[in-house]
Coordinates of C-alpha atoms in Angstrom, one line a residue:
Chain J
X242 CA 98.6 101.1 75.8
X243 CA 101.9 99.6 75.1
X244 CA 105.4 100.5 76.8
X245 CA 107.3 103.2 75.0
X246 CA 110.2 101.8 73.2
X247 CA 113.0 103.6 75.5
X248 CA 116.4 104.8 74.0
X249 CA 119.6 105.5 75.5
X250 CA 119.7 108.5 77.9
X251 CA 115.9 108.7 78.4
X252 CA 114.2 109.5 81.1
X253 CA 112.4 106.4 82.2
X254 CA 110.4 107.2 85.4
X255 CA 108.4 109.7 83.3
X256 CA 107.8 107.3 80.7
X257 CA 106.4 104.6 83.3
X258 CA 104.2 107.1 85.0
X259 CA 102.9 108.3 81.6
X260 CA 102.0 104.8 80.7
X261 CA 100.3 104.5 84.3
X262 CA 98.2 107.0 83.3
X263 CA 97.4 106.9 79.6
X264 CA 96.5 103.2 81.0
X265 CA 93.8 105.0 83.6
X266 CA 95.8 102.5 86.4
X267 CA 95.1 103.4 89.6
X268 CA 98.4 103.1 91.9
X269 CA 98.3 101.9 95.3
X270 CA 99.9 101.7 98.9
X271 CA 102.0 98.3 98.7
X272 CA 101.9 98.2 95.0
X273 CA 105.1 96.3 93.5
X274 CA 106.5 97.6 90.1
X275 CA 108.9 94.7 88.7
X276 CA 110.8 96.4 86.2
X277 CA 113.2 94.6 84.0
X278 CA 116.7 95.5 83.8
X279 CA 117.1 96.3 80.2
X280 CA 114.9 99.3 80.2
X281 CA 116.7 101.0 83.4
X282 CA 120.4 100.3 81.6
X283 CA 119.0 101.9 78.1
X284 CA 117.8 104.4 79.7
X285 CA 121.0 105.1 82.1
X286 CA 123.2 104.6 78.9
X287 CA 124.9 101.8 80.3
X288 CA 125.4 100.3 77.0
X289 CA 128.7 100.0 75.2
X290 CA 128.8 100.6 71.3
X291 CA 130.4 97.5 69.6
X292 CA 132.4 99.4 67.3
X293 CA 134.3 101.1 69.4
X294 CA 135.4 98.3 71.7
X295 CA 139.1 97.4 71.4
X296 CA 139.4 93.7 72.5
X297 CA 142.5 92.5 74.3
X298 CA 144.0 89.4 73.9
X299 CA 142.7 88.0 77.4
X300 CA 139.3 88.4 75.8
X301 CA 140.5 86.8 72.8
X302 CA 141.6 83.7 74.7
X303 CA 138.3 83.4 76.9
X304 CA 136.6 83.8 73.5
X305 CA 137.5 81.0 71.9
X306 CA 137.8 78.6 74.6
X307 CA 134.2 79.3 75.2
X308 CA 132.7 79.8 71.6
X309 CA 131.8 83.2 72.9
X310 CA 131.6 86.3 71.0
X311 CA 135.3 88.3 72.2
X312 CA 133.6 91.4 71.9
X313 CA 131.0 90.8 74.5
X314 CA 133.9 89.1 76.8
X315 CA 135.9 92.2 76.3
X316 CA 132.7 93.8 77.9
X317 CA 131.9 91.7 80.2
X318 CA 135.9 91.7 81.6
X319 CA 136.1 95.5 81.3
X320 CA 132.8 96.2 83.7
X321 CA 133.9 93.1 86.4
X322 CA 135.6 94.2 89.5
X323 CA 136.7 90.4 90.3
X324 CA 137.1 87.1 87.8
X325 CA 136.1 83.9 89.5
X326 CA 136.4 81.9 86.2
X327 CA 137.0 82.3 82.8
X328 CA 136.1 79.0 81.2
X329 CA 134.4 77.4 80.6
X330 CA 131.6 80.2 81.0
X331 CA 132.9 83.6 82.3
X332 CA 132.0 83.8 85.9
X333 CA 132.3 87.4 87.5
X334 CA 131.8 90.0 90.1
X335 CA 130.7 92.7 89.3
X336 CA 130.6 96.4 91.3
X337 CA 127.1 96.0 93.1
X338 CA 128.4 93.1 94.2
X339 CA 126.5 90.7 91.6
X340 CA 128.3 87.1 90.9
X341 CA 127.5 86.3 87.3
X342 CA 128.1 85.1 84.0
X343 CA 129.9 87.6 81.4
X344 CA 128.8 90.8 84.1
X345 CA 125.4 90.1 82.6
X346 CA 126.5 91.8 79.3
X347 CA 123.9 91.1 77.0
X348 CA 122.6 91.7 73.0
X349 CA 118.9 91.1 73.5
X350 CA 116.9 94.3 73.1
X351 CA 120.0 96.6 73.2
X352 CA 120.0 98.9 70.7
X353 CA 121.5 98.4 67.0
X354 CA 125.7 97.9 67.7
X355 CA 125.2 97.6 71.3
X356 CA 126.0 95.9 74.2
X357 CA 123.9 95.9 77.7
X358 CA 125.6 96.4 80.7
X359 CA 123.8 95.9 84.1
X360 CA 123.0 99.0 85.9
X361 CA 126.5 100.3 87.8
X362 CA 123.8 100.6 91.4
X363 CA 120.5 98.8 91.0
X364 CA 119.4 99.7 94.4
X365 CA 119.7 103.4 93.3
X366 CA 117.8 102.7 89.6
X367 CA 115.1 101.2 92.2
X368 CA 115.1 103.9 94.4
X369 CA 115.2 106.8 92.0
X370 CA 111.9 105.4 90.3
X371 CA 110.4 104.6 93.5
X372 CA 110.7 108.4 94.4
X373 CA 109.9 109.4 91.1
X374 CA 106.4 107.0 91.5
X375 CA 105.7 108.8 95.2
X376 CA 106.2 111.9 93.9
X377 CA 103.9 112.0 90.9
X378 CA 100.9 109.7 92.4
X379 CA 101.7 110.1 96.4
X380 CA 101.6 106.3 96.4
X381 CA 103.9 103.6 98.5
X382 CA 104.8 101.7 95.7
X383 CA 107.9 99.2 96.0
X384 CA 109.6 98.6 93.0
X385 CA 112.5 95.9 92.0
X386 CA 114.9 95.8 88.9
X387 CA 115.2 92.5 87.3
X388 CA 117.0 90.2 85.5
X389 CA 117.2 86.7 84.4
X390 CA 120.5 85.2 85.2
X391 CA 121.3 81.3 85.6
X392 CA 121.8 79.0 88.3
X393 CA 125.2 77.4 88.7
X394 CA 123.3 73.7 88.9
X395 CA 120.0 74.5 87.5
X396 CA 119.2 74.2 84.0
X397 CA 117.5 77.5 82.7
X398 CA 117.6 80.9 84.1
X399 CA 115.2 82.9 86.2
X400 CA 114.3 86.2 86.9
X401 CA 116.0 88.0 89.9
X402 CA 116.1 91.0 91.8
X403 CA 119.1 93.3 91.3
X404 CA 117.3 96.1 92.7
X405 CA 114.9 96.8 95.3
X406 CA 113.6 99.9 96.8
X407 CA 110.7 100.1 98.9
X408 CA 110.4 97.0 100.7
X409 CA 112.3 94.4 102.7
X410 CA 113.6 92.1 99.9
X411 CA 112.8 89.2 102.7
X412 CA 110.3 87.5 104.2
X413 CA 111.2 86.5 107.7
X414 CA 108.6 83.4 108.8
X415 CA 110.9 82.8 111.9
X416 CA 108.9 83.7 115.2
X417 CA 105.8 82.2 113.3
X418 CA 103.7 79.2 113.8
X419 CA 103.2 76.5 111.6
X420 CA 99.8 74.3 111.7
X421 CA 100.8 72.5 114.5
X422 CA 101.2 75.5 116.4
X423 CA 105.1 75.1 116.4
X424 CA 107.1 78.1 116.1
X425 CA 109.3 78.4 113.0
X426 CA 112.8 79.0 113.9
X427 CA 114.5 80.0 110.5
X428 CA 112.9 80.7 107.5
X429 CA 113.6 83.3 105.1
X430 CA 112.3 83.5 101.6
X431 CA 113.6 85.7 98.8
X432 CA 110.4 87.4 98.5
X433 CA 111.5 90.0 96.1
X434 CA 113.4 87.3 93.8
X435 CA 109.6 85.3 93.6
X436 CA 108.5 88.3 92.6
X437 CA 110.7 89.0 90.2
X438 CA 109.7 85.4 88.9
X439 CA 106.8 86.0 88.7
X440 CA 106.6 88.6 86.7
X441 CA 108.7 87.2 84.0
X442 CA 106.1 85.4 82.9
X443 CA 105.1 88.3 81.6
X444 CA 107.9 89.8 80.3
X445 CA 109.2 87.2 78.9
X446 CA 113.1 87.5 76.9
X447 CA 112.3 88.6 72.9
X448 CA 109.7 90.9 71.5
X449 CA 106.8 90.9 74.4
X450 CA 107.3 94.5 74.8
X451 CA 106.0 94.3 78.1
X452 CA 109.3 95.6 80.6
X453 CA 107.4 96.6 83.7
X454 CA 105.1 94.8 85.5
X455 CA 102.5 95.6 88.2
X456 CA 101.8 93.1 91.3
X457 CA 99.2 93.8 93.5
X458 CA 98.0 92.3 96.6
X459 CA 101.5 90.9 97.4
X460 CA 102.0 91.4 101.7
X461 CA 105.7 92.9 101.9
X462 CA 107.5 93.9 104.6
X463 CA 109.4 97.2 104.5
X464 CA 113.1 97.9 104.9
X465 CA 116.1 99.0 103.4
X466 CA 118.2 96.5 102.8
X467 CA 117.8 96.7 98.5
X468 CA 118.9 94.2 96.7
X469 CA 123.0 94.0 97.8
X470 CA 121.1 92.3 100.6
X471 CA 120.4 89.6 99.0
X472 CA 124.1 88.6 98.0
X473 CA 125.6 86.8 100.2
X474 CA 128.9 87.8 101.9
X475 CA 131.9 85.8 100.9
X476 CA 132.4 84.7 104.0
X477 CA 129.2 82.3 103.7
X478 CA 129.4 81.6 100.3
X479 CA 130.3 78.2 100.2
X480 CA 131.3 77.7 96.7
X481 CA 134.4 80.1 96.5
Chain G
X188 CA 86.5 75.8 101.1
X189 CA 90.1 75.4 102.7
X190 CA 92.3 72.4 101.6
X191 CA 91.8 69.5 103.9
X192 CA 94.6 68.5 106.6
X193 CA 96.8 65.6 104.8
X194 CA 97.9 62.7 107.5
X195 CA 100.0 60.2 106.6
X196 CA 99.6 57.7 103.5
X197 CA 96.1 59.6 102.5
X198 CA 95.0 60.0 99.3
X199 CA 96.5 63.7 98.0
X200 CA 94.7 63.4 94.3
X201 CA 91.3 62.6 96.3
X202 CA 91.9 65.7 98.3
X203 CA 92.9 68.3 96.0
X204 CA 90.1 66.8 93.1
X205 CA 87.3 67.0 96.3
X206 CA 88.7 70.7 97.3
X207 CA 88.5 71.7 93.4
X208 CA 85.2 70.2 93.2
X209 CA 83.9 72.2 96.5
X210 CA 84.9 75.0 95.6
X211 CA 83.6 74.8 91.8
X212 CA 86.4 75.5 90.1
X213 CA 86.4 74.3 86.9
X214 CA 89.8 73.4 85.7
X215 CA 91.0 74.7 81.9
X216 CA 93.6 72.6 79.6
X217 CA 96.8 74.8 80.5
X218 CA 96.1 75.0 83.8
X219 CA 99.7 74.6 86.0
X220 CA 98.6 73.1 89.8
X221 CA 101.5 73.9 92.0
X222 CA 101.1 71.5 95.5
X223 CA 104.2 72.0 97.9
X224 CA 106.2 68.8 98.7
X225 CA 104.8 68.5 102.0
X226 CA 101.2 67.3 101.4
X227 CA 103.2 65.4 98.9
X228 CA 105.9 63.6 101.0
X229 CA 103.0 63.4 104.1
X230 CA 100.7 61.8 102.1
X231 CA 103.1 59.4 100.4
X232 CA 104.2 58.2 104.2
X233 CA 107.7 60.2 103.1
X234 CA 108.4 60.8 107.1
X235 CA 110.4 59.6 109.7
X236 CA 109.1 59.1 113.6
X237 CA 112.1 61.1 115.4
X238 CA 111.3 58.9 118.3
X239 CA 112.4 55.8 116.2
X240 CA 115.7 57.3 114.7
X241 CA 119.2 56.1 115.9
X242 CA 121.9 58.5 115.8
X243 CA 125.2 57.6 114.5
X244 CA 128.5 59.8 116.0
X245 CA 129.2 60.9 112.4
X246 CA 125.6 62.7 112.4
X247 CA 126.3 64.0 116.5
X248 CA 130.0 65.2 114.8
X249 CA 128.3 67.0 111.9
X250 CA 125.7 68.2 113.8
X251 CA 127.7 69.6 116.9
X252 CA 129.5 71.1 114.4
X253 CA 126.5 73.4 112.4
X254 CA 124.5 74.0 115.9
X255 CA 122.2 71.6 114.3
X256 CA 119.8 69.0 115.7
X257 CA 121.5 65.4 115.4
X258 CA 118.3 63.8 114.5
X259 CA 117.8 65.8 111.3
X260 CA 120.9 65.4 110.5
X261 CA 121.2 61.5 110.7
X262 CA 117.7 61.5 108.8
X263 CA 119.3 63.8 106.2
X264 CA 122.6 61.8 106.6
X265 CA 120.3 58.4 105.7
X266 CA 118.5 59.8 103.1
X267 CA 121.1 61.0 101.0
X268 CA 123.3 59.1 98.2
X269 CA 125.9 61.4 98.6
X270 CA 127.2 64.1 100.9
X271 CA 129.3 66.9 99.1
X272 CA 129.9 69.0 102.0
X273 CA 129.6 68.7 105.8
X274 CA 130.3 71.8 107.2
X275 CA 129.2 74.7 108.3
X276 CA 126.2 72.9 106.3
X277 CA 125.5 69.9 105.6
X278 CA 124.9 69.6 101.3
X279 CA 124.3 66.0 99.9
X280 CA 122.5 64.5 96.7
X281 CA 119.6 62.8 97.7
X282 CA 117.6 60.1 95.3
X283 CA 116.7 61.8 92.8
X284 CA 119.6 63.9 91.8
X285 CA 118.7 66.9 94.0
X286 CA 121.6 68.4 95.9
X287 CA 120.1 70.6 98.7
X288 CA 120.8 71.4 102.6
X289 CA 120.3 68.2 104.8
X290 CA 118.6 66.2 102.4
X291 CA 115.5 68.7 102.4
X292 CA 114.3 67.0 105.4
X293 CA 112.1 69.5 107.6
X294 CA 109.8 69.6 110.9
X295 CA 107.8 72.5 110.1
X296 CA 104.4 71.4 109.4
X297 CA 105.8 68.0 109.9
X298 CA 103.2 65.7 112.1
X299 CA 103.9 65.5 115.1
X300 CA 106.9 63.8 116.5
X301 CA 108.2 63.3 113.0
X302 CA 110.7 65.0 110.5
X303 CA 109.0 65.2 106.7
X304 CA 111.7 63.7 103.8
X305 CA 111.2 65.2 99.8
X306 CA 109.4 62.9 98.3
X307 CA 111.5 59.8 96.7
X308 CA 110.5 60.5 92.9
X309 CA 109.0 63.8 93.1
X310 CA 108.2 63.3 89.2
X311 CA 106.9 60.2 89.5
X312 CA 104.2 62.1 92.4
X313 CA 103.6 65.3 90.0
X314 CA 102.7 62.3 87.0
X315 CA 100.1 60.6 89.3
X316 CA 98.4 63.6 90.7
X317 CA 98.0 64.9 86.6
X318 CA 96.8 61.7 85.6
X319 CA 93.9 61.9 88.9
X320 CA 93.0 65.5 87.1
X321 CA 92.8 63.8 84.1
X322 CA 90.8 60.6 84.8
X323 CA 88.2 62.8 87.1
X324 CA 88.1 66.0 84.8
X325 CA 89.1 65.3 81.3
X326 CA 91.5 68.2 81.6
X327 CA 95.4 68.6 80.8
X328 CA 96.3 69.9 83.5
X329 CA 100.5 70.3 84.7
X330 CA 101.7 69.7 87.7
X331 CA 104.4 70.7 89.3
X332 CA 105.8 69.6 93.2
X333 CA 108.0 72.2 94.9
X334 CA 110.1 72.8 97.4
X335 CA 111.8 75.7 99.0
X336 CA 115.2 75.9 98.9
X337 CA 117.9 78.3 99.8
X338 CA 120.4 79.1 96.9
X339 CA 124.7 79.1 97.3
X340 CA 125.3 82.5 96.6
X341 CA 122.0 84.4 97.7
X342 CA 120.2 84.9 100.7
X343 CA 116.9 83.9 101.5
X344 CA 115.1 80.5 99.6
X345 CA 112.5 80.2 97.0
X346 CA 110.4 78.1 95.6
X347 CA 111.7 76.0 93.2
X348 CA 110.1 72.9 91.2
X349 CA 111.0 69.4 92.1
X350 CA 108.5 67.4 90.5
X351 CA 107.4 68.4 86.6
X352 CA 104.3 66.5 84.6
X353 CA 102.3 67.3 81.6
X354 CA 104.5 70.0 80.6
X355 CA 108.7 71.3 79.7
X356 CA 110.0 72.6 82.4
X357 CA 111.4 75.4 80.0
X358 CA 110.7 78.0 77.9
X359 CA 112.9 77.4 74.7
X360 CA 113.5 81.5 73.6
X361 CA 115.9 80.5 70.9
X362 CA 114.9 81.2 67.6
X363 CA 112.8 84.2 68.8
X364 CA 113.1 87.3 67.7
X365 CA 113.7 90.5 70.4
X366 CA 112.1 93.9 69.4
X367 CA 114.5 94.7 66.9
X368 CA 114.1 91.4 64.5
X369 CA 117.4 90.0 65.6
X370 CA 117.1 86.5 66.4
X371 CA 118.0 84.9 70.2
X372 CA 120.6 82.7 69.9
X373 CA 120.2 80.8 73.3
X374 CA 117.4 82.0 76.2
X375 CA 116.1 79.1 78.3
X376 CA 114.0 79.8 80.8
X377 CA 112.8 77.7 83.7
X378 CA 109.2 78.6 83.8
X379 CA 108.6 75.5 86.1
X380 CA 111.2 77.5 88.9
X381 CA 109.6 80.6 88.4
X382 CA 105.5 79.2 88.6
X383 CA 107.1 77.6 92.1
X384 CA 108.2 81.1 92.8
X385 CA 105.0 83.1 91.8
X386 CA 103.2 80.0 94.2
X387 CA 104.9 80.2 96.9
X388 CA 103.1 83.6 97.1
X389 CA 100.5 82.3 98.2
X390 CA 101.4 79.1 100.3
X391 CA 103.8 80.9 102.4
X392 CA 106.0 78.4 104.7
X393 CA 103.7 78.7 108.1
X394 CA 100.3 78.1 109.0
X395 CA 98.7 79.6 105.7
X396 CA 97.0 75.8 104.9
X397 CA 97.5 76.9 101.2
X398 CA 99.0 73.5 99.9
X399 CA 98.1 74.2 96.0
X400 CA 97.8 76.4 93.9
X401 CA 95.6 76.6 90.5
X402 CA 97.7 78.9 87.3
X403 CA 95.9 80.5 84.8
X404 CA 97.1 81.8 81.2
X405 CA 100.5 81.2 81.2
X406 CA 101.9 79.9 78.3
X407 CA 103.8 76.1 79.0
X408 CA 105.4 73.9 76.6
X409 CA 104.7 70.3 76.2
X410 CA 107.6 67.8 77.1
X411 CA 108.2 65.2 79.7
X412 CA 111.6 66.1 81.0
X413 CA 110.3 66.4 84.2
X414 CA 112.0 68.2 86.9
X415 CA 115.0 65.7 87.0
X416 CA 115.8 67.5 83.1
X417 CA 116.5 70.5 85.6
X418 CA 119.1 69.3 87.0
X419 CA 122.1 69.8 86.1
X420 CA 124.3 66.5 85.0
X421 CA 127.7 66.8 87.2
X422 CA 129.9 67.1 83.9
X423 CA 128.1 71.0 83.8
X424 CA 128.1 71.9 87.4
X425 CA 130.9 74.3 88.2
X426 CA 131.2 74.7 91.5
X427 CA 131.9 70.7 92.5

């Protein structure tokens, strides 16, 4: 059975346990829910009715120097903690931290004379339906918020993790050997970012319906970093 | 049956259409074949003996200077056509349009005594290992050559396509509609970045031995922009 269609203010951990188990799935230890981003901000009301947005002339400047709707830069300028760049794509910061274009701010799947926000603390949105999951089914389950943001020099966005709860978002390979029996001395992959990936190719971007996703069988390493872990300190960003 | 140990200038389509064949997998048009760089660049002689390598004072500067090992760096120096950053790592273009730490060049898994190079046309390698499938199985098959990279502004790497053939390296959303019937006005997704991702999975960066790795059911487009088309031309990138 489907995914409910989820509406602003809704409680969404009940509505992904009830589709675990009108779907007879059987959760288990080391499970990993990929949840898409959209659903969790619907269902936190992080959404901003269009109607009721007055737009300043700031926005009205970026707007048109970018062909962008002013409305949605309004938004976007309104829930950024730090501008890096206003043209000519609308590069923020955002308050968990995130770098990205127009604060994520986004029309696809919001609700009619909407705007989605991204959640104000991912980590939490993770966290809360991770306990929610343990609670209900007694199950380990990790689970990571998503969303598909682009690449500053890659064409074409992927999917990301903005949230984790659960597990390490890492994979640390250092301290391991390779085929030749050499020790690896740094490598760390984005585990919960490939995840996220991964699962958008189920989710897809328009009408798939389809905002959570179960991965099974992935090895992942526990820890508490969430998903803030993954941003990197400005300090080693080397493209301020 | 495992995938055969790849030495230098041996026949990669031979081995992965004999491993397909051993294991009796029979291969499905739409099938995506993901097969990391380093079989690639090993078996296309893409290597340099670090015995063999001079090393000039501006690599020993650069390298003093990141803690890093001077032979990498001069192979990563010589294998670049550009260098866009030095310090506190070292960031050039290589061949073919890639910008990425030290060239790419890496010793794990490397044969012994040498440092492994990306591969000089990674498209060029993707397109002859499709048309081996093709010749031996009569299938239209993609395949895509990756690499694992880290990312500016996020910890930890992923996998990420390098080489593209025998399918768009995008999904196209535009034009789609989202669950309420409005039409996406621009939604381009990488799919060929996030298959590397959902690979990498599997092939890990150690001693797995998991080289490639066969993708079922996913929806790909056709096109021949190849992984160069995911690039991003200069003009667009904003952080030069």
């Amino acid at each position: 059975m489907g995914f409910p269609h989820i509406t602003r203010g809704q409680d969404l951990g009940s509505a992904i346990c009830d589709t675990i188990r009108s779907n007879r799935v059987e959760l288990m230890d080391g499970d990993v829910l990929v949840v898409t981003h959209k659903v969790v901000s619907i269902a936190e009301d992080a959404v901003r009715e269009e109607g009721q947005v007055q737009v300043s002339e700031r926005a009205k400047k970026i707007a048109a120097c970018n062909g962008m709707d002013p409305v949605k830069v309004e938004v976007a300028l309104r829930d950024s903690v730090e501008v890096l760049r206003e043209t000519p794509v609308l590069i923020t910061r955002i308050r968990s931290g995130l770098i990205t274009d127009y604060s994520g701010v986004d029309r696809s799947n919001a609700p009619p004379g909407c705007l989605v926000l991204l959640p104000t603390d991912p980590d939490q949105s993770a966290r809360r339906i991770q306990e929610r999951l343990k609670q209900e089914f007694n199950r380990d389950v990790a689970v990571i918020v998503s969303d598909t943001q682009g690449r500053p020099w890659r064409r074409g966005a992927v999917n990301l993790a903005i949230g984790v709860s659960g597990m390490s978002p890492f994979t640390v390979n250092a301290g391991r050997t390779d085929l030749y029996g050499r020790t690896l001395k740094s490598s760390l992959v984005c585990i919960a970012d490939e995840l996220s990936s991964a699962a958008e190719l189920l989710t897809g971007q328009a009408d798939e319906g389809i905002p959570v996703v179960l991965i099974r069988g992935v090895r992942v390493a526990k820890g508490e970093t969430g998903a803030s872990g993954i941003i990197r300190p400005m300090s080693e960003n080397l493209f301020r």
